[in-house]
Coordinates of C-alpha atoms in Angstrom, one line a residue:
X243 CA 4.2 -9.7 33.9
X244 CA 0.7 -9.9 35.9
X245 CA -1.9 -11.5 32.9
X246 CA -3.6 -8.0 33.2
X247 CA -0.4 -6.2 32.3
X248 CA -0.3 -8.6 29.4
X249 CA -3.5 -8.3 28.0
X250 CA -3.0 -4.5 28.0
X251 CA 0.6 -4.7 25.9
X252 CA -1.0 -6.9 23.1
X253 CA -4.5 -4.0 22.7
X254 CA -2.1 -1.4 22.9
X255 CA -2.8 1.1 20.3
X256 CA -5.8 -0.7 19.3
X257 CA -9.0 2.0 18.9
X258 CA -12.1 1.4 20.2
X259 CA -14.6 0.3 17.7
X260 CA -16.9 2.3 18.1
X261 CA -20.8 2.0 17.5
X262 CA -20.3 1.5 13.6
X263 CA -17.7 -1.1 13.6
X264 CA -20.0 -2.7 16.6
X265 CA -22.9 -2.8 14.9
X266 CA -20.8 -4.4 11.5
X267 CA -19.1 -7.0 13.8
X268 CA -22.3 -7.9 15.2
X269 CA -24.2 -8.3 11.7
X270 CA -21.4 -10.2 10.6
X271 CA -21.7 -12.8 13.9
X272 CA -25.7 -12.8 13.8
X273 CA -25.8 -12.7 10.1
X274 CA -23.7 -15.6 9.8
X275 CA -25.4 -17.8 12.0
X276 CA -29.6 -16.6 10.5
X277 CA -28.1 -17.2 7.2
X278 CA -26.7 -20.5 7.8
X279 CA -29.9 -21.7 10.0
X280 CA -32.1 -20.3 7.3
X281 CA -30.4 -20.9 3.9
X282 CA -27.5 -23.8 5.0
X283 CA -24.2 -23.6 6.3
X284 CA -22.9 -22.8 2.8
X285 CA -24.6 -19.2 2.5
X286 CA -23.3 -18.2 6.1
X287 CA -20.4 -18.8 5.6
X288 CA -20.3 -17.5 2.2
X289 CA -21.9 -14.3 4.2
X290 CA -18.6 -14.2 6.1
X291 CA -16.6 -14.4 3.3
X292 CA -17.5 -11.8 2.0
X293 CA -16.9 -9.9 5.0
X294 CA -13.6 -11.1 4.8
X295 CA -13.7 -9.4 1.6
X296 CA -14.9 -6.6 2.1
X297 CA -11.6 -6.3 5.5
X298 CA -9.0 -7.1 3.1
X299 CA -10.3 -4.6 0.4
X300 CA -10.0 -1.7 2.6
X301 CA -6.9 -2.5 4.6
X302 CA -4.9 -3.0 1.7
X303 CA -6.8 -0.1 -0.3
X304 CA -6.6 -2.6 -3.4
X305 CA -8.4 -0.3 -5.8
X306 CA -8.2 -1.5 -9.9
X307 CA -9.5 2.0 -10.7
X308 CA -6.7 4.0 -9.0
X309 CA -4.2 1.3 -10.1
X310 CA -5.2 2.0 -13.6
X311 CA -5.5 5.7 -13.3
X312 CA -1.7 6.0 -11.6
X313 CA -0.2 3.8 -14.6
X314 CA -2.4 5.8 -17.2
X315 CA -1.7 9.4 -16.1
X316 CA 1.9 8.9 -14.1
X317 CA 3.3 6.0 -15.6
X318 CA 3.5 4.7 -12.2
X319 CA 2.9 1.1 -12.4
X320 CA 3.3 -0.8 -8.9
X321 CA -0.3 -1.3 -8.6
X322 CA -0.8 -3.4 -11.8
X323 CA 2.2 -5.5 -11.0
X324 CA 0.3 -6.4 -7.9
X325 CA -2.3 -7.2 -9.9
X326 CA -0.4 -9.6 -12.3
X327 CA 0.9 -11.3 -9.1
X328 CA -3.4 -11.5 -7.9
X329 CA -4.0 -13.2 -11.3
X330 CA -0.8 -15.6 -11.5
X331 CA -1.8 -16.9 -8.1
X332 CA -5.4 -16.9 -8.8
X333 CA -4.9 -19.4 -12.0
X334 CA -2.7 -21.8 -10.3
X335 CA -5.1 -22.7 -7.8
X336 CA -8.2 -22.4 -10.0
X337 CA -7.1 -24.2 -13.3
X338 CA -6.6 -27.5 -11.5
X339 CA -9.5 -27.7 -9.7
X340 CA -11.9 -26.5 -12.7
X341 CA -10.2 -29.0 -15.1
X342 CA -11.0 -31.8 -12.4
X343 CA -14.4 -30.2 -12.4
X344 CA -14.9 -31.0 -8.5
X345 CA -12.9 -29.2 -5.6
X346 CA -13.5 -30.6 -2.4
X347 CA -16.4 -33.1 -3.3
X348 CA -18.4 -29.7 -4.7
X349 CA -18.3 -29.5 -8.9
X350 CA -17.1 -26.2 -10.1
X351 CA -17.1 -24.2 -13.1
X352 CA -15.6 -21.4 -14.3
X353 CA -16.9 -17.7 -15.1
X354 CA -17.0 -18.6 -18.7
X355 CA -18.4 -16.4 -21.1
X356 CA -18.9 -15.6 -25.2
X357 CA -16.2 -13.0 -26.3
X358 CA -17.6 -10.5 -28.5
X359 CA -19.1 -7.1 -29.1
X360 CA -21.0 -6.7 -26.0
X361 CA -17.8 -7.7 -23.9
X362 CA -16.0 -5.1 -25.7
X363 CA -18.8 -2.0 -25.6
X364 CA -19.5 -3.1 -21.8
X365 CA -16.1 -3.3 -20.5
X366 CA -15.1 0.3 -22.1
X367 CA -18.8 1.6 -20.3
X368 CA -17.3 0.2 -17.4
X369 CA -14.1 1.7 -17.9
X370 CA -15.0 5.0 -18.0
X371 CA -17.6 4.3 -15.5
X372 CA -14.6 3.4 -13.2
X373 CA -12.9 6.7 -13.1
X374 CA -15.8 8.7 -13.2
X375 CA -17.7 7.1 -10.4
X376 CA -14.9 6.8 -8.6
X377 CA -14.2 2.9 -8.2
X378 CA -15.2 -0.7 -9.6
X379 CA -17.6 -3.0 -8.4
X380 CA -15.5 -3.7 -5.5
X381 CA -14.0 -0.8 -4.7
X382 CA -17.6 1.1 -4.9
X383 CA -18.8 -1.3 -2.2
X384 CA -15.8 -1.3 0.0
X385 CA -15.5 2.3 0.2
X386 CA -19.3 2.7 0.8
X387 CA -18.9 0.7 3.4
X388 CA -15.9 2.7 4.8
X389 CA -17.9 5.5 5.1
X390 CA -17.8 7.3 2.0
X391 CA -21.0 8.9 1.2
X392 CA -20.4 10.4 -2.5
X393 CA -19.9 6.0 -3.3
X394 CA -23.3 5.6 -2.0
X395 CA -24.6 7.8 -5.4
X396 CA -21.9 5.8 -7.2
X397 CA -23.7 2.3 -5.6
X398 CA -27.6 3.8 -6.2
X399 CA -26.6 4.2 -10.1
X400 CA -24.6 0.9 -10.7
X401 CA -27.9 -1.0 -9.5
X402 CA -29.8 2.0 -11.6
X403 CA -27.6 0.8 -14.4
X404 CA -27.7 -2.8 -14.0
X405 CA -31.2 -3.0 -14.2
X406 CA -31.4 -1.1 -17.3
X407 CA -29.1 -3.4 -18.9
X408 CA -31.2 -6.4 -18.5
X409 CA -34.4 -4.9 -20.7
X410 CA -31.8 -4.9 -23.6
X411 CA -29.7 -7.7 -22.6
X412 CA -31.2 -10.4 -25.4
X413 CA -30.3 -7.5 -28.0
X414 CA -26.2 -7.6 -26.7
X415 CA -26.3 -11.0 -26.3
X416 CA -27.8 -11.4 -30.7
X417 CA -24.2 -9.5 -31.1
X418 CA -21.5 -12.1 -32.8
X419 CA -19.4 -12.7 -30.4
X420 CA -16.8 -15.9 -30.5
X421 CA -17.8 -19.4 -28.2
X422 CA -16.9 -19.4 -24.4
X423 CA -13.3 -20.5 -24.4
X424 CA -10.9 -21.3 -21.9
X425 CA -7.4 -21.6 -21.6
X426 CA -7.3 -24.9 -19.4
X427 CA -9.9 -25.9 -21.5
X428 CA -7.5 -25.5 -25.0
X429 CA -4.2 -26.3 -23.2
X430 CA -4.7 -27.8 -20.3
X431 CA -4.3 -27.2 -16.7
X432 CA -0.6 -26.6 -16.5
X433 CA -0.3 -25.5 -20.1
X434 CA -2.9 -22.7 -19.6
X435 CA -1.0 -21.8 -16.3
X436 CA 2.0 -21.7 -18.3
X437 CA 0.4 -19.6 -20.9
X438 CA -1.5 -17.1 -18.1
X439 CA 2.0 -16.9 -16.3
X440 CA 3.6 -15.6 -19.8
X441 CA 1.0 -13.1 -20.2
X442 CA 1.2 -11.8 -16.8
X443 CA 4.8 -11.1 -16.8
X444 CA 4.6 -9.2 -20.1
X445 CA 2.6 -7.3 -18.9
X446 CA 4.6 -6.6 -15.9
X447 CA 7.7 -6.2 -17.7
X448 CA 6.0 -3.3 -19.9
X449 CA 5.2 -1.5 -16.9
X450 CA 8.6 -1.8 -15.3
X451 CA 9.8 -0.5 -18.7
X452 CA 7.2 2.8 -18.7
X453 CA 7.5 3.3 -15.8
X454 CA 11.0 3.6 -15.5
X455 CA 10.9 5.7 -18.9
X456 CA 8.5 8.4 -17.4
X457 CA 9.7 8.4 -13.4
X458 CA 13.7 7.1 -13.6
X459 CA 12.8 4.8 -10.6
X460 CA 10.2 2.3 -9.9
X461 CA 8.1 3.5 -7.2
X462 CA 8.5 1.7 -3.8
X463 CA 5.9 0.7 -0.9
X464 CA 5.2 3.3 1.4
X465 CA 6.0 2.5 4.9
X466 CA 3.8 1.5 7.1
X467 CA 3.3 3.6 10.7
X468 CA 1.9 0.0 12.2
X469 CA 3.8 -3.2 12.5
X470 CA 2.9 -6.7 14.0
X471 CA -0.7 -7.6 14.5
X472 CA -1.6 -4.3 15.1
X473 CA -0.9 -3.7 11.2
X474 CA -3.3 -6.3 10.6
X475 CA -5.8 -5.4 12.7
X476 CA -5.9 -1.4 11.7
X477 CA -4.2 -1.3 8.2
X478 CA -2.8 -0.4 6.1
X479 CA -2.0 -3.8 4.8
X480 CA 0.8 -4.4 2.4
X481 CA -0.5 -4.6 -1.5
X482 CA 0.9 -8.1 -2.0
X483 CA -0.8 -9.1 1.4
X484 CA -4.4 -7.8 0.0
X485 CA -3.9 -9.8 -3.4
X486 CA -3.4 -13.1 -1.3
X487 CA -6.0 -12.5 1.0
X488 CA -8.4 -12.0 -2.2
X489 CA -7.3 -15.3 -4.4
X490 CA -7.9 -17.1 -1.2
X491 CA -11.1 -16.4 -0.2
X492 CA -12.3 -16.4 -4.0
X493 CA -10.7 -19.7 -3.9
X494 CA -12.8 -20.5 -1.0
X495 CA -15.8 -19.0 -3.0
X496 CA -15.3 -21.6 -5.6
X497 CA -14.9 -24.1 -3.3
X498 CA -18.3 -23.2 -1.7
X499 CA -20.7 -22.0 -4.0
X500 CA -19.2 -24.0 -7.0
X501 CA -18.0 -21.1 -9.0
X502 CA -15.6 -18.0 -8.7
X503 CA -16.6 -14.5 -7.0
X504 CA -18.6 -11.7 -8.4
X505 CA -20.7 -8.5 -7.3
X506 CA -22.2 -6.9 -10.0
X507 CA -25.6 -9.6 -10.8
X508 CA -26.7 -8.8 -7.5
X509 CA -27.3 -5.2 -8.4
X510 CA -29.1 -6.3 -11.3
X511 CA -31.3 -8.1 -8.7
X512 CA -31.5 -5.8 -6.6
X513 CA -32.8 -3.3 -9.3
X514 CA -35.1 -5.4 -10.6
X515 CA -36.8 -6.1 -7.0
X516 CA -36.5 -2.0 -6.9
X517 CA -38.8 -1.8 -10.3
X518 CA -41.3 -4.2 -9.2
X519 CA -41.9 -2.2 -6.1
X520 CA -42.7 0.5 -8.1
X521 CA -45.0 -1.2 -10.7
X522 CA -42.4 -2.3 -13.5
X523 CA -42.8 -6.3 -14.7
X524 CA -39.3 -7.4 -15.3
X525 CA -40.7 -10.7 -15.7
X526 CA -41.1 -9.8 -19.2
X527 CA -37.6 -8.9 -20.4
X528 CA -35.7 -11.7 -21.7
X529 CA -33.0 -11.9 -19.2
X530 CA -35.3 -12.8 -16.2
X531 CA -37.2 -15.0 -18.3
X532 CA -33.6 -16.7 -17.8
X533 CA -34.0 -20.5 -15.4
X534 CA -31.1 -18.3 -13.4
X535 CA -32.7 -15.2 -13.0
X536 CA -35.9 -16.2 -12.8
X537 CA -35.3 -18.3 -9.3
X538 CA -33.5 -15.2 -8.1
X539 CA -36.1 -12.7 -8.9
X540 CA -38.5 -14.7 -7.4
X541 CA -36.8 -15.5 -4.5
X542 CA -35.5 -13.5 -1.8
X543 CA -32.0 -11.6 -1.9
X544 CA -30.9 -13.4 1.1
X545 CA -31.3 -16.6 -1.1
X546 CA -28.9 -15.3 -3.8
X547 CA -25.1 -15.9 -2.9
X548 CA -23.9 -13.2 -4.6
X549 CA -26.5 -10.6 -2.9
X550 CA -24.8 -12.4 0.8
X551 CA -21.5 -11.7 -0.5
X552 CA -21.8 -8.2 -1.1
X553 CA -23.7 -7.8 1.7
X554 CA -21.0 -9.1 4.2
X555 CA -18.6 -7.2 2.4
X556 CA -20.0 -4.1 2.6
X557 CA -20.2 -5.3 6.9
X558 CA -16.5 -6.0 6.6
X559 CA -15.1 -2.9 5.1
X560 CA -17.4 -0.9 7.4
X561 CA -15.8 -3.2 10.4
X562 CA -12.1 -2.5 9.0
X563 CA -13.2 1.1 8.2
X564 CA -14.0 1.2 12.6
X565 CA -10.8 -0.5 13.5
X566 CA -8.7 1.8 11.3
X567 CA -10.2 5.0 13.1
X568 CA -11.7 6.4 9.5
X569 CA -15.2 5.7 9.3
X570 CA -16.4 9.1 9.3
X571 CA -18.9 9.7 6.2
X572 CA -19.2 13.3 5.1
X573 CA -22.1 14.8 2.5
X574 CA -19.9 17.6 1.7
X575 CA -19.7 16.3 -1.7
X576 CA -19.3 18.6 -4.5
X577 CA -22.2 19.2 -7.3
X578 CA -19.8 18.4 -9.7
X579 CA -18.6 15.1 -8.1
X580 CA -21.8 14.1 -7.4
X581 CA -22.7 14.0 -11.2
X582 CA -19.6 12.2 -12.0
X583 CA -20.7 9.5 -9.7
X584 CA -24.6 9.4 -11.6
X585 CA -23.0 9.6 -14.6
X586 CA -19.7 7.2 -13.8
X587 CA -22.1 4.6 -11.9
X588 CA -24.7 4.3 -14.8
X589 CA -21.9 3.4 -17.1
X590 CA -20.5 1.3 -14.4
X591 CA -23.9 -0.6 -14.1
X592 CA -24.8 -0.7 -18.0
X593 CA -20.9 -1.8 -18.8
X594 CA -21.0 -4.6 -16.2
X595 CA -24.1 -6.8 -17.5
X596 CA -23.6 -6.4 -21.0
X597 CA -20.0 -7.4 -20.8
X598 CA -21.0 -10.3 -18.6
X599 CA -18.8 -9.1 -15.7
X600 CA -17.1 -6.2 -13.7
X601 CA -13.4 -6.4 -12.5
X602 CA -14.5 -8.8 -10.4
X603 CA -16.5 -11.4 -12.1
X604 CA -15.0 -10.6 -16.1
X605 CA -11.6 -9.9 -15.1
X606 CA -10.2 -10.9 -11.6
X607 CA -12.4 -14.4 -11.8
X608 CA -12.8 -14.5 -15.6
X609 CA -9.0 -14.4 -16.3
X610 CA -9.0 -17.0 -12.7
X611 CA -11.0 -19.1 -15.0
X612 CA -8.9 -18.9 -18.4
X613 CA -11.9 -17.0 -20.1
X614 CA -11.1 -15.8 -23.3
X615 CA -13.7 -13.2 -22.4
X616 CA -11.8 -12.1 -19.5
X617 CA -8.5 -10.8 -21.2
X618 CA -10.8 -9.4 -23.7
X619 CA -12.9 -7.3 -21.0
X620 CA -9.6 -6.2 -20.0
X621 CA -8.2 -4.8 -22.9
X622 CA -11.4 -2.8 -23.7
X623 CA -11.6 -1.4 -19.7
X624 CA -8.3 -0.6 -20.1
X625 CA -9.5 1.7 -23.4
X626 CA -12.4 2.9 -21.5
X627 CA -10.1 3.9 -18.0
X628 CA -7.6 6.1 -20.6
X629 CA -11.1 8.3 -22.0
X630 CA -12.2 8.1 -18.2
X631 CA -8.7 9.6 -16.7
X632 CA -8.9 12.5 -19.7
X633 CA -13.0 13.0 -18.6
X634 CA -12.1 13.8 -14.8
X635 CA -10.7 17.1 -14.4
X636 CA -13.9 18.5 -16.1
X637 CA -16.0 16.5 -12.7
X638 CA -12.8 16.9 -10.1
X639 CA -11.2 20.2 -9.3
X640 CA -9.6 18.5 -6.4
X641 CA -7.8 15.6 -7.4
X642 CA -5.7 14.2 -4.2
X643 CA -8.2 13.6 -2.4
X644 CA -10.4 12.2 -5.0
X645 CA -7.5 9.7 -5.4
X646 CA -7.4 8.8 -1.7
X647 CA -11.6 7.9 -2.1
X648 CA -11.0 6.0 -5.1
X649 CA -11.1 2.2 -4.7

């Protein structure tokens, strides 16, 4: 076989890019290397992670909110399983290294937060938030960068949202609420594994049990109509591929920036930047008067790691949204839709800082981290998703392909 014959067997049935996965793959090479000659190596390549992120999201479709929704409304419950299998993995690589406190020379620390009434208010916002707006922190910024234009009104509220959180953050945070507390922290590394382990495969084990109650059969993985690299390359990943993909480059995030992945303070950010441009102070409400905060606000976005992150992941889904042949945004949305999204993203935005976290920070990294405050956020999202799943046929009259936007 001549090498040209070759090279045309292994891009067979590979798309064209086309200009919009271009121009991402080109933001993600350039953006890389400005970042890391501005900001340090750490903040490109934390830029690229992100966009690793942001691939792996939309190739596997890993959406919490449709997970949730499919278990709540069908009993169907493959999704959360995959999700038990995210955390189990996640906490065996993170509980060693933040009980050591260093990971590669870099110290680390958890996403470690008080439990208490503004975990439990915030995370049932969010959860209503989730089905209403369509998606989670991640799965709003993944499928905006797919393409999908109604997420974009989801995305413009979250950080509408966010911001207005932070005027009454100090008043949440007065709430009593119980110490940060972590399980590697009260049993250890490998007894809070242990401990993490036994809760995940309850909670599997329940849904195994419902679902086979409601639908006879456990559900099995569609078939994919790629194999090989070309499966990789275009999607649709395998679930179980996606959750790997994601507890190791959080893993990575960790090792990095010296503490797990999140989305949602960035929008706070970016919201606040937003109000000054318009005349507003934030400088005087109590949460950018925060050491934290403050830097950021003062700073630039490009500064901030989590700002890089979702922006590279927002590159990457739009790249995997090229190479899978479905970036194709559309602004026939309906008027209905459209409010669920102002309505589902304020909640989503509000929900997120008050509970100090969004799937991804509270509950994907939170849990990663043994936070008592994680398992708590979950409960009460959980709450909030079963209102959210009753709210939506008043917003969606058409709800298949509502489910396929959903992240």
């Amino acid at each position: 076989m001549s090498l040209s014959s070759s090279l045309e067997t292994r891009a067979e049935g590979l798309p064209p890019i086309g200009f919009p996965g271009l121009g991402a793959l080109i933001v993600l090479v350039v953006g890389t290397v400005a970042l890391g000659l501005a900001y340090g190596p750490a903040q490109g390549a934390l830029f690229l992670i992100g966009g690793g992120l942001g691939i792996a999201l939309y190739h596997a479709a890993f959406g919490f909110t449709s997970a949730w929704r499919v278990f709540i409304a069908e009993g169907r419950g493959r999704g959360l399983r995959v999700q038990m299998i995210l955390l189990a993995l996640a906490v065996i690589l993170f509980f060693p290294a933040l009980s050591n406190g260093v990971l590669f020379g870099t110290e680390v620390r958890g996403n470690i937060s008080p439990a208490g009434i503004g975990v439990i208010v915030g995370a049932f916002m969010f959860g209503i938030g989730m089905q209403l707006g369509g998606g989670c922190a991640s799965g709003t910024l993944f499928t905006a960068g797919g393409g999908n234009a109604r997420m974009l009104v989801t995305l413009f509220f979250f950080i509408v949202g966010s911001v207005l959180a932070t005027i009454h953050f100090d008043w949440w945070v007065s709430l009593p609420s119980l110490p940060p507390t972590s399980l590697f922290q009260t049993f250890g590394a490998f007894g809070g594994i242990a401990v993490s382990l036994a809760i995940f495969a309850a909670i599997a084990a329940i849904t195994v049990v419902v679902e086979k109650r409601r639908n006879g059969a456990l559900e099995q993985a569609p078939l994919s109509p790629r194999h090989g690299l070309a499966r990789y390359l275009r999607g649709p990943w395998p679930l179980v591929a996606g959750a790997i993909a994601l507890v190791i480059l959080n893993f990575a995030t960790l090792a990095i920036a010296g503490r797990p992945w999140g989305i949602t303070s960035a929008f706070a950010l970016w919201g606040a930047k937003g109000a000054q441009a318009i005349g507003f102070d934030p400088t005087a409400w109590a949460y950018w008067q925060q050491p934290g905060n403050a830097k950021a606000l003062a700073g630039s976005v490009f500064a901030d790691v989590t700002s890089v992150m979702d922006f590279g992941l927002i590159a990457g889904a739009m790249l995997a949204a090229a190479l899978a042949g479905k970036f194709a945004p559309s602004l026939d949305i309906p008027l209905r839709s459209i409010l669920a999204a102002v309505v589902g993203g304020l909640l989503l935005g509000y929900g997120a800082r008050i509970a100090y976290g969004c799937n991804i920070g509270a509950y994907f990294s939170g849990i990663a981290s043994g936070s008592l405050h994680g398992y708590l956020w979950a409960v009460a999202a959980f709450a909030g998703n079963v209102l959210g799943v009753k709210l939506r046929p008043f917003f969606f009259m058409e709800g298949r392909s509502i489910r396929r936007a959903d992240g």
